[in-house]
mmCIF file of C-alpha atoms in Angstrom:
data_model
loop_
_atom_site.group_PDB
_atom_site.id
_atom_site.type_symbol
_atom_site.label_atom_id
_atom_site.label_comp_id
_atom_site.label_asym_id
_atom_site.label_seq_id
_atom_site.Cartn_x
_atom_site.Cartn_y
_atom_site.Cartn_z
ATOM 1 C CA UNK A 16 -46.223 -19.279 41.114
ATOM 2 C CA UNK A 17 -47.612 -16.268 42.905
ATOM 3 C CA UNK A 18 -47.667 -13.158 41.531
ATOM 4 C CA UNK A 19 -44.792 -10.787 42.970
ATOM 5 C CA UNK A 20 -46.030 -8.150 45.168
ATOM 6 C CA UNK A 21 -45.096 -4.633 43.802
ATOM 7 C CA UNK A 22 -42.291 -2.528 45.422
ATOM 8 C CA UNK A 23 -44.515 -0.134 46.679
ATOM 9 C CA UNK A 24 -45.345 -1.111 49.920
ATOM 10 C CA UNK A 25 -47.452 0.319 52.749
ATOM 11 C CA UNK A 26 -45.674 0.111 56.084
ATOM 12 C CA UNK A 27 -49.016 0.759 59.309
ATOM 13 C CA UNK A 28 -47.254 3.773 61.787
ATOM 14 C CA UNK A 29 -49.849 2.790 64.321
ATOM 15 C CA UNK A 30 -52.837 0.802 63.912
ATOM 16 C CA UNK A 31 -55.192 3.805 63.585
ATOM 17 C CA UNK A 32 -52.817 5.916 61.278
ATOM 18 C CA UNK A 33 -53.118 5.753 57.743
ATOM 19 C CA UNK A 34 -50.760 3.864 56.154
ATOM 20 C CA UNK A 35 -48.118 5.873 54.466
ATOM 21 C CA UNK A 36 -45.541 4.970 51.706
ATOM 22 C CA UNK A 37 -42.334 2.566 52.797
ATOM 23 C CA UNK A 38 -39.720 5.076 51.289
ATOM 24 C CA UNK A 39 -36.551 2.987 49.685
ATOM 25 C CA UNK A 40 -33.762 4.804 48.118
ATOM 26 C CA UNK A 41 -32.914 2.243 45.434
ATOM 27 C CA UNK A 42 -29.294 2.336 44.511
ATOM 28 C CA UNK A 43 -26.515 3.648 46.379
ATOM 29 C CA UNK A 44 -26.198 7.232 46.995
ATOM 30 C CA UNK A 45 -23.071 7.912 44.489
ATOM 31 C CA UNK A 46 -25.100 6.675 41.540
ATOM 32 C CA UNK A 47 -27.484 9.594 42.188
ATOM 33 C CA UNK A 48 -24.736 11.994 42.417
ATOM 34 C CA UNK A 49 -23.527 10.783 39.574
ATOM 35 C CA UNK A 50 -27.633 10.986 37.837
ATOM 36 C CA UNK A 51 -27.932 14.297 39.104
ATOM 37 C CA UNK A 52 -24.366 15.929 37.704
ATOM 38 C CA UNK A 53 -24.933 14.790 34.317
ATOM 39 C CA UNK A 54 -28.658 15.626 34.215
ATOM 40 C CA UNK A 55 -26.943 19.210 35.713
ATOM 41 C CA UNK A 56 -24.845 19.480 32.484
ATOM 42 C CA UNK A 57 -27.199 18.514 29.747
ATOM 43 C CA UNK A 58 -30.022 20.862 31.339
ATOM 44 C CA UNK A 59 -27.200 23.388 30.372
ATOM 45 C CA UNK A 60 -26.855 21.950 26.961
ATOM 46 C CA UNK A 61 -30.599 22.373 26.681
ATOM 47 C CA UNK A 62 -30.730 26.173 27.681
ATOM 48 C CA UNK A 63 -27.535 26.972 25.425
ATOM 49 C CA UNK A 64 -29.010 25.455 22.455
ATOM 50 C CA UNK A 65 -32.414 27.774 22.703
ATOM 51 C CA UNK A 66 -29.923 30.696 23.584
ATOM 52 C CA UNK A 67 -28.933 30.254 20.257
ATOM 53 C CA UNK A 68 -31.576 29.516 18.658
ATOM 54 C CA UNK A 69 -32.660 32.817 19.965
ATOM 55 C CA UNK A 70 -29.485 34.422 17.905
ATOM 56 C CA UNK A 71 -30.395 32.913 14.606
ATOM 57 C CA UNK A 72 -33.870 31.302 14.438
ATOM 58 C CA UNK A 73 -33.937 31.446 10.253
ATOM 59 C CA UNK A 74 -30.615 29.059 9.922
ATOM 60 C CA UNK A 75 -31.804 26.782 13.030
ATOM 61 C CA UNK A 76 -35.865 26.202 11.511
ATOM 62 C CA UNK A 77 -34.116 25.472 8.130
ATOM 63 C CA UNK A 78 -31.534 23.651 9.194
ATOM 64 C CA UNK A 79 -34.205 21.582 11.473
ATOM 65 C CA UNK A 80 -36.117 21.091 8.443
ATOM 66 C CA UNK A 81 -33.283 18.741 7.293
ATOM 67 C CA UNK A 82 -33.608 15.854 10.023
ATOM 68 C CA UNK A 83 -36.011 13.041 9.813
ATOM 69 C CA UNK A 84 -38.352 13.328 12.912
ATOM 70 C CA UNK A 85 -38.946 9.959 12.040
ATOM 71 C CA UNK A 86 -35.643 8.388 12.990
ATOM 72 C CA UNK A 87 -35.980 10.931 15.835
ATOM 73 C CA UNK A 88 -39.176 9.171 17.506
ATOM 74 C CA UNK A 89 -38.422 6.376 16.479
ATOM 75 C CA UNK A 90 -35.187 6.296 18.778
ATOM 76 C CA UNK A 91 -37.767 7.827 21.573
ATOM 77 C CA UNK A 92 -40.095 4.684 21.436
ATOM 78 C CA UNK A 93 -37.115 2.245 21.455
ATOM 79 C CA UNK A 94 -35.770 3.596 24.615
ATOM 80 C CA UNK A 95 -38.693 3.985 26.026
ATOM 81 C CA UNK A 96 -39.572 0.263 25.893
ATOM 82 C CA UNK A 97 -36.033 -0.736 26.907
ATOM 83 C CA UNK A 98 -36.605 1.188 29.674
ATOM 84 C CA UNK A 99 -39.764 -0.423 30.457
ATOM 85 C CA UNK A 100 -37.619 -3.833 29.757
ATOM 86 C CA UNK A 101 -35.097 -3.211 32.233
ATOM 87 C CA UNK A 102 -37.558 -1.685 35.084
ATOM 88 C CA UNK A 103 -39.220 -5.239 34.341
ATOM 89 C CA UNK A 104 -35.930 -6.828 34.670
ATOM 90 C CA UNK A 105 -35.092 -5.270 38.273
ATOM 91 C CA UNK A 106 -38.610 -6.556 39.382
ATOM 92 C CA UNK A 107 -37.111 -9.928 38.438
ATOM 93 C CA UNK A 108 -33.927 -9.642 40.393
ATOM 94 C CA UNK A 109 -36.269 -8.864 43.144
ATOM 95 C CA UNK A 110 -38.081 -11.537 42.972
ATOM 96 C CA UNK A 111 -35.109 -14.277 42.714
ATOM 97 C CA UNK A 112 -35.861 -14.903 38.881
ATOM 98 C CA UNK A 113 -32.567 -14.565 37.425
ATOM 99 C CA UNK A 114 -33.849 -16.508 34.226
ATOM 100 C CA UNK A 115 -36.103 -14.225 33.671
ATOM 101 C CA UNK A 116 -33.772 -11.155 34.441
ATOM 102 C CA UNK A 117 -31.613 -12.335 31.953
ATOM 103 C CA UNK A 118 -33.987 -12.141 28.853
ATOM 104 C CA UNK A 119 -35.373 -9.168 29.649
ATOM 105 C CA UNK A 120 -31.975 -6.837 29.534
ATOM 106 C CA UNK A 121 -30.829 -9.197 26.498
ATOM 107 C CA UNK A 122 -34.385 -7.051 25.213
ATOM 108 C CA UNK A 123 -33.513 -4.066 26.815
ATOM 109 C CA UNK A 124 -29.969 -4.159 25.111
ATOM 110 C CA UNK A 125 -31.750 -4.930 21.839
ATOM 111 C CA UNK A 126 -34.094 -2.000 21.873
ATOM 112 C CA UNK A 127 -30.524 0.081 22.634
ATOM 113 C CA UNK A 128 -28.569 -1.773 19.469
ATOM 114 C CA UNK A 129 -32.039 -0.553 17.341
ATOM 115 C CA UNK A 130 -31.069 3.022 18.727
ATOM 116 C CA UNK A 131 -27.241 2.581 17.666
ATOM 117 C CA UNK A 132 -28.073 1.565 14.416
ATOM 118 C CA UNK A 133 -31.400 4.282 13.316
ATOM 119 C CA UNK A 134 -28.377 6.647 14.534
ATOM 120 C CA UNK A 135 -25.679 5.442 12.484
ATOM 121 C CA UNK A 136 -28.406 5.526 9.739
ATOM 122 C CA UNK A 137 -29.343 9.408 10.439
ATOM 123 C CA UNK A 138 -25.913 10.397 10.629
ATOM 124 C CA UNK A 139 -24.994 8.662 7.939
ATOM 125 C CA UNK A 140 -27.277 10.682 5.492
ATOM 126 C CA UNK A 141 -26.453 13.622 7.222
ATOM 127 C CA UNK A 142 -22.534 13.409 6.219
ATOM 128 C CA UNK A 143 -23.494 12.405 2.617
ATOM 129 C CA UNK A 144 -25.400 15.021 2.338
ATOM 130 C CA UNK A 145 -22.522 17.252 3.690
ATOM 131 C CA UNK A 146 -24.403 18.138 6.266
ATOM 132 C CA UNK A 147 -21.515 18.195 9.533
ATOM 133 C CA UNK A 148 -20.145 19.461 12.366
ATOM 134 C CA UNK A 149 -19.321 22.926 10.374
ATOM 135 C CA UNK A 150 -21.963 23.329 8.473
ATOM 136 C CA UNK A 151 -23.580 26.177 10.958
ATOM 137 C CA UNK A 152 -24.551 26.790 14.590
ATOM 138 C CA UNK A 153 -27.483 24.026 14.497
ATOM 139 C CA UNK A 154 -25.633 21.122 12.784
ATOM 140 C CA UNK A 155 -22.560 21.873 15.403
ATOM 141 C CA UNK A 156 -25.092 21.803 18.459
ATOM 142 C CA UNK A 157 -26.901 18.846 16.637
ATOM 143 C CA UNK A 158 -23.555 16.568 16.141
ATOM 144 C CA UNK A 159 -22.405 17.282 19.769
ATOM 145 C CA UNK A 160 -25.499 17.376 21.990
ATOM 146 C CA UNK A 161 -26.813 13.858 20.048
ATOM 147 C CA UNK A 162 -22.845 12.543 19.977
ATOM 148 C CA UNK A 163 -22.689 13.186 23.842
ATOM 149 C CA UNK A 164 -25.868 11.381 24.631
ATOM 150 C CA UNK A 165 -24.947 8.581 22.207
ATOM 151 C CA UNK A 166 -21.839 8.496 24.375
ATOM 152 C CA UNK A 167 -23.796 7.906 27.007
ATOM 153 C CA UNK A 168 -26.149 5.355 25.520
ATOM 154 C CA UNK A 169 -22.782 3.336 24.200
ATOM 155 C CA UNK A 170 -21.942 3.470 28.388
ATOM 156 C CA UNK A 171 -24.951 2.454 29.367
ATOM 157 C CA UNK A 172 -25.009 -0.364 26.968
ATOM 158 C CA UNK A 173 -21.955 -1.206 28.328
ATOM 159 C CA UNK A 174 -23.538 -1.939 31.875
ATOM 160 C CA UNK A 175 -26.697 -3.906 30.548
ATOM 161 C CA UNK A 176 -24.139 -5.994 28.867
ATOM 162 C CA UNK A 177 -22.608 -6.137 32.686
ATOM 163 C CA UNK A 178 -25.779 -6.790 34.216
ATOM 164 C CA UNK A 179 -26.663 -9.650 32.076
ATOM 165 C CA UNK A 180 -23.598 -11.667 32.775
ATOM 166 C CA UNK A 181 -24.623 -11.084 36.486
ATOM 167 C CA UNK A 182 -28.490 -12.409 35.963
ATOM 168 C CA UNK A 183 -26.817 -15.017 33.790
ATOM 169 C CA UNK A 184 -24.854 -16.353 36.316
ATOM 170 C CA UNK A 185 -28.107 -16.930 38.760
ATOM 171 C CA UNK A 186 -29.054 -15.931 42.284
ATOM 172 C CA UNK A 187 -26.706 -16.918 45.007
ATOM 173 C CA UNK A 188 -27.695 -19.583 47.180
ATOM 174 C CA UNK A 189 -30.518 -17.922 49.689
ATOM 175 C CA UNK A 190 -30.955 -15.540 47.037
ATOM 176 C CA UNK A 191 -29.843 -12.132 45.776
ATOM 177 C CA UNK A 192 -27.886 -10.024 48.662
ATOM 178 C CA UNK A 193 -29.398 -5.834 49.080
ATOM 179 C CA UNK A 194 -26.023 -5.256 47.434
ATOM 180 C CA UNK A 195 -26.521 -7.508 44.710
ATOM 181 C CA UNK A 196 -30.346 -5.803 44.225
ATOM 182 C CA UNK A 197 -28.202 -2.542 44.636
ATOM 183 C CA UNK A 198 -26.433 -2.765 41.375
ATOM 184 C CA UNK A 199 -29.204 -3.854 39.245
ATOM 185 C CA UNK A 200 -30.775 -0.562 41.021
ATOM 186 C CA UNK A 201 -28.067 1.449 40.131
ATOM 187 C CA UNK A 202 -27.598 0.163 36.312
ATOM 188 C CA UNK A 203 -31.342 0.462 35.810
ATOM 189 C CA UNK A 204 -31.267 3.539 37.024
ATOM 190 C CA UNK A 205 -28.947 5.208 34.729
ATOM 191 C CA UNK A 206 -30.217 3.217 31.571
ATOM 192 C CA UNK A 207 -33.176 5.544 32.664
ATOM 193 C CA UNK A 208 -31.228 8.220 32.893
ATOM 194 C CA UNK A 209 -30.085 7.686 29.282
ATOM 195 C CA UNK A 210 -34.036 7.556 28.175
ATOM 196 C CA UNK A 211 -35.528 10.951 29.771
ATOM 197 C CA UNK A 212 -32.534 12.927 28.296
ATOM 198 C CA UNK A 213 -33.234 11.918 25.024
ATOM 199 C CA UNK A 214 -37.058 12.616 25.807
ATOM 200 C CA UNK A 215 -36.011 16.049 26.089
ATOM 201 C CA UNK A 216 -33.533 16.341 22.779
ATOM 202 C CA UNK A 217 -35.450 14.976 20.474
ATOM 203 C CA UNK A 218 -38.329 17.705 20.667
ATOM 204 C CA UNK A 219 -35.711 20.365 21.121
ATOM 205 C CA UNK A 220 -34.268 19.724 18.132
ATOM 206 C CA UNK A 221 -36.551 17.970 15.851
ATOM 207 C CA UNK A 222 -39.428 19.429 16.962
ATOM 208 C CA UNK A 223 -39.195 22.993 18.294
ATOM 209 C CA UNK A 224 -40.749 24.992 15.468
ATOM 210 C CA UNK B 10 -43.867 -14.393 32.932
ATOM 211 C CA UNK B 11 -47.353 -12.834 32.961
ATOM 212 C CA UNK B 12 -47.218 -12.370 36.449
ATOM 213 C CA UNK B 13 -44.036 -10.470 36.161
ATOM 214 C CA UNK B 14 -45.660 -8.107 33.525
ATOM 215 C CA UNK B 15 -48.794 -7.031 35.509
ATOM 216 C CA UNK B 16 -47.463 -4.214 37.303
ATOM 217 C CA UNK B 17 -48.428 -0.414 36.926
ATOM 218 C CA UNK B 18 -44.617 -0.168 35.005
ATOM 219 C CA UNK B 19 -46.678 -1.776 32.511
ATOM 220 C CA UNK B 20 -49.037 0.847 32.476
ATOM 221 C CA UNK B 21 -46.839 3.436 32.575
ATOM 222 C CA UNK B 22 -44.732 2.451 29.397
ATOM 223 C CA UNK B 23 -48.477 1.890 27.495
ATOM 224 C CA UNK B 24 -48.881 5.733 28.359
ATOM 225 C CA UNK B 25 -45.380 6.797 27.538
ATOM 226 C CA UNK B 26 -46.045 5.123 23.992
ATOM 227 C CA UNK B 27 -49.468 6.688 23.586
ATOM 228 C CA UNK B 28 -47.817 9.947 24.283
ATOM 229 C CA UNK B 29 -44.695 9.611 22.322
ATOM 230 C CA UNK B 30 -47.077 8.560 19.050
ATOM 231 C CA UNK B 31 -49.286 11.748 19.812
ATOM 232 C CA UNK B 32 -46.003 13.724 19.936
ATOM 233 C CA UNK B 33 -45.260 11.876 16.697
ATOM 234 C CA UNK B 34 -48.262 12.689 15.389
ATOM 235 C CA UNK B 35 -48.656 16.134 15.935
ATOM 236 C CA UNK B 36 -45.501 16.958 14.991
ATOM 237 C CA UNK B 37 -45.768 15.387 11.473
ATOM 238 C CA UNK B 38 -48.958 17.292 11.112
ATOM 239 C CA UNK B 39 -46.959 20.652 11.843
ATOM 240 C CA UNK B 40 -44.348 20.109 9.573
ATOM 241 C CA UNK B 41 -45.640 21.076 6.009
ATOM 242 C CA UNK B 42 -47.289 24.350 7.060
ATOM 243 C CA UNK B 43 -45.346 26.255 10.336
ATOM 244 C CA UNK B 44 -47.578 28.845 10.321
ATOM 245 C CA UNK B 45 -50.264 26.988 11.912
ATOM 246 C CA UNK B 46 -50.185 27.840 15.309
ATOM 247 C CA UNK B 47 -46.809 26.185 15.428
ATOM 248 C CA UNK B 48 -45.650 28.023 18.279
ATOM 249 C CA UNK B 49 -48.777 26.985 20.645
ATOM 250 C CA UNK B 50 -47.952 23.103 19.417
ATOM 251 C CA UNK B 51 -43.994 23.518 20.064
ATOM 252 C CA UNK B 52 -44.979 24.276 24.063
ATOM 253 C CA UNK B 53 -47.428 21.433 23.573
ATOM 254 C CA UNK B 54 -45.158 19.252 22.855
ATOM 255 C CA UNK B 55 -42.532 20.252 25.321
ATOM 256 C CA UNK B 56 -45.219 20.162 28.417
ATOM 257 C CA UNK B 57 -45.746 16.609 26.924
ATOM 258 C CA UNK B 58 -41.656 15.291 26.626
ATOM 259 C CA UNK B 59 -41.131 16.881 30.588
ATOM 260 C CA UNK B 60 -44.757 14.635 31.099
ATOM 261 C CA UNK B 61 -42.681 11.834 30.354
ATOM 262 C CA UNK B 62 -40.157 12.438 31.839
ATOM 263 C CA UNK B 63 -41.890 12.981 35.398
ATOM 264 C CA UNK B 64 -42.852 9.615 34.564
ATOM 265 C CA UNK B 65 -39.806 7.954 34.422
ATOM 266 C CA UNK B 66 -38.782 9.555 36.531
ATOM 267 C CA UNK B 67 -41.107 8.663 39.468
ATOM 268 C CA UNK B 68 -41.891 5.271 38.064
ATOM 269 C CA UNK B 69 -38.927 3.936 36.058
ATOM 270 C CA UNK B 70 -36.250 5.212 38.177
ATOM 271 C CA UNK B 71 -38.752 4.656 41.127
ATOM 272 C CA UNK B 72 -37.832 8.237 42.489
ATOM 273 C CA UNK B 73 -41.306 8.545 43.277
ATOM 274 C CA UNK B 74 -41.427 5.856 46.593
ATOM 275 C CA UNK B 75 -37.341 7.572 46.972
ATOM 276 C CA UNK B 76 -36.412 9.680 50.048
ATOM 277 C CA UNK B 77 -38.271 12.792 49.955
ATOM 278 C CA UNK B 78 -35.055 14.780 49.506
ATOM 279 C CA UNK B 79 -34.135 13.089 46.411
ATOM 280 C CA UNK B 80 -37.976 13.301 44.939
ATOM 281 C CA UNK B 81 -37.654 17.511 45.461
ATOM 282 C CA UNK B 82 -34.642 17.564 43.964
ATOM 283 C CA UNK B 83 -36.110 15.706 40.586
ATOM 284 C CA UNK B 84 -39.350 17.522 40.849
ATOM 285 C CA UNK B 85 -37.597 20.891 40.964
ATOM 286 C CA UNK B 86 -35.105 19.817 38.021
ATOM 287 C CA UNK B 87 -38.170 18.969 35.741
ATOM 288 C CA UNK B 88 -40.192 22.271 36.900
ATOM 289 C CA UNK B 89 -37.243 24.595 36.573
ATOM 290 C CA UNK B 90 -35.796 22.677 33.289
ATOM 291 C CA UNK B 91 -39.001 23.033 31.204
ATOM 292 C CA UNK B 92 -39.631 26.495 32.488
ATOM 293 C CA UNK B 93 -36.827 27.872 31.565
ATOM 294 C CA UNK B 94 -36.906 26.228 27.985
ATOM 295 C CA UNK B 95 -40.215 27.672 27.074
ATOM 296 C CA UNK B 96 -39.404 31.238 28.879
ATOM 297 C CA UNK B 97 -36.237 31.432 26.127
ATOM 298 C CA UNK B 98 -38.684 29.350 23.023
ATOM 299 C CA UNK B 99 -41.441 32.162 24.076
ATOM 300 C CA UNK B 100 -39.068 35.031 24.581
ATOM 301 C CA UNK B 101 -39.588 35.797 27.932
ATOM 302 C CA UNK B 102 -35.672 35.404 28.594
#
């Protein structure tokens, strides 16, 4: 088996010219609409939050002081790697290796159920220790700002769980169609999406001293 | 299978790790005593997350080999994003 050429590929203009980058949008356009709005809002949720932080810094650093970082990055490095599983994954598709596809989102969605559960562990303490929603400006901004990305995460669990029954059921005959390689982009995409938003929470508010 | 994991993604998510654990790191160290230059590791760390995610970014989410349009519009985002997050953390807004 030959090793699969990367997607970056350089496309001669002329024969003299340097070669330049083949540009490929991968997806279709709506999905980075889509990308782009919600990245829109939660930049918003970022700014708001250091607003007012701004207002009260005392209650926010001592209310930070309250949350485990550790559960924090440890979420961070578990998305990260699923993200790295399901960029893997699309190569696959790619490449007309279904089998391969397959195992690697079943990883992907793994890493996302280890999220889902350090979560349900963090909030858990948090609400025994009577620590909720109420409890002050940082705890209300903490519960909704992590329970909207969650939200998000459940979603996007949702579609690996979509795109495995698709790389389960093999490449068509003659191999994957652009629109078949299209929504693996798109999925993969947003499952990304899901990662670099909570690569900008968790130092906000874990680590923002 | 090996074949399918020698690709710069590879790379990429080795360096994303390295980072995250240095973020990890450095913010444990923080923790017990704030007022060591806390404030000068806080925009550390924040120039370090919107590292990461310029690297997904243009590598995960392959914006980076993307129309050119679409690359701005991420570049910009990230730019203007972690600006204005360390203009309010710094007190400049």
């Amino acid at each position: 088996m030959t090793p699969p050429a990367d997607s970056l590929e350089m496309e001669p203009e002329r024969q003299d010219a340097v070669p330049r980058v083949k540009r490929h949008l991968p997806a279709e356009e709506g999905v980075w609409v889509f990308i782009l709005g919600d990245m829109m809002v939660f930049s918003l949720f970022f700014l708001v939050f250091m607003y007012y932080r701004n207002q009260d810094i005392p209650t926010f650093v001592e209310s930070q002081a309250t949350l485990n970082l550790h559960y924090g990055a440890l979420n961070t490095m578990l998305l990260l790697t699923s993200s790295w599983f399901v960029a893997l994954a699309l190569r696959s598709v790619r490449h007309n290796w279904p089998t391969h596809a397959a195992r690697l989102i079943a990883l992907a969605g793994a890493c996302g159920v280890g999220f889902v559960i350090v979560k349900f562990v963090e909030y858990g303490e948090k609400i025994r220790a009577g620590l909720v929603l109420t409890t002050n400006d940082f705890y209300m901004y903490y519960y909704v700002f992590t329970g909207v990305h969650f939200l998000h995460l459940l979603i996007g669990l949702g579609v690996l769980i979509f795109l495995w029954f698709k790389a389960r059921a093999g490449a068509p005959a003659g191999g994957y169609t652009q629109r078949d390689i299209q929504t693996f982009e798109g999925g993969a995409a947003y499952w990304h999406m899901v990662d670099l938003l909570w690569i900008v929470l968790f130092p906000l508010i874990y680590l923002v001293k | 299978m090996k074949a399918l994991i020698h690709t710069p993604i590879t790379y990429v998510w080795l360096l994303l790790a390295v980072l995250t654990g240095l973020s990890w790191g450095l913010a444990d160290g923080i923790a017990p005593d704030p007022q060591a230059a806390f404030q000068w590791v806080t925009v550390a760390l924040m120039l370090l997350a919107f590292f990461k995610v310029h690297l997904v970014i243009m590598h995960f989410m392959e914006v980076g080999t993307a129309p050119i349009p679409l690359r701005a519009i991420f570049e910009v985002w990230v730019v203007v994003v972690c600006t204005a997050i360390l203009l309010l953390y710094l007190g400049y807004i």
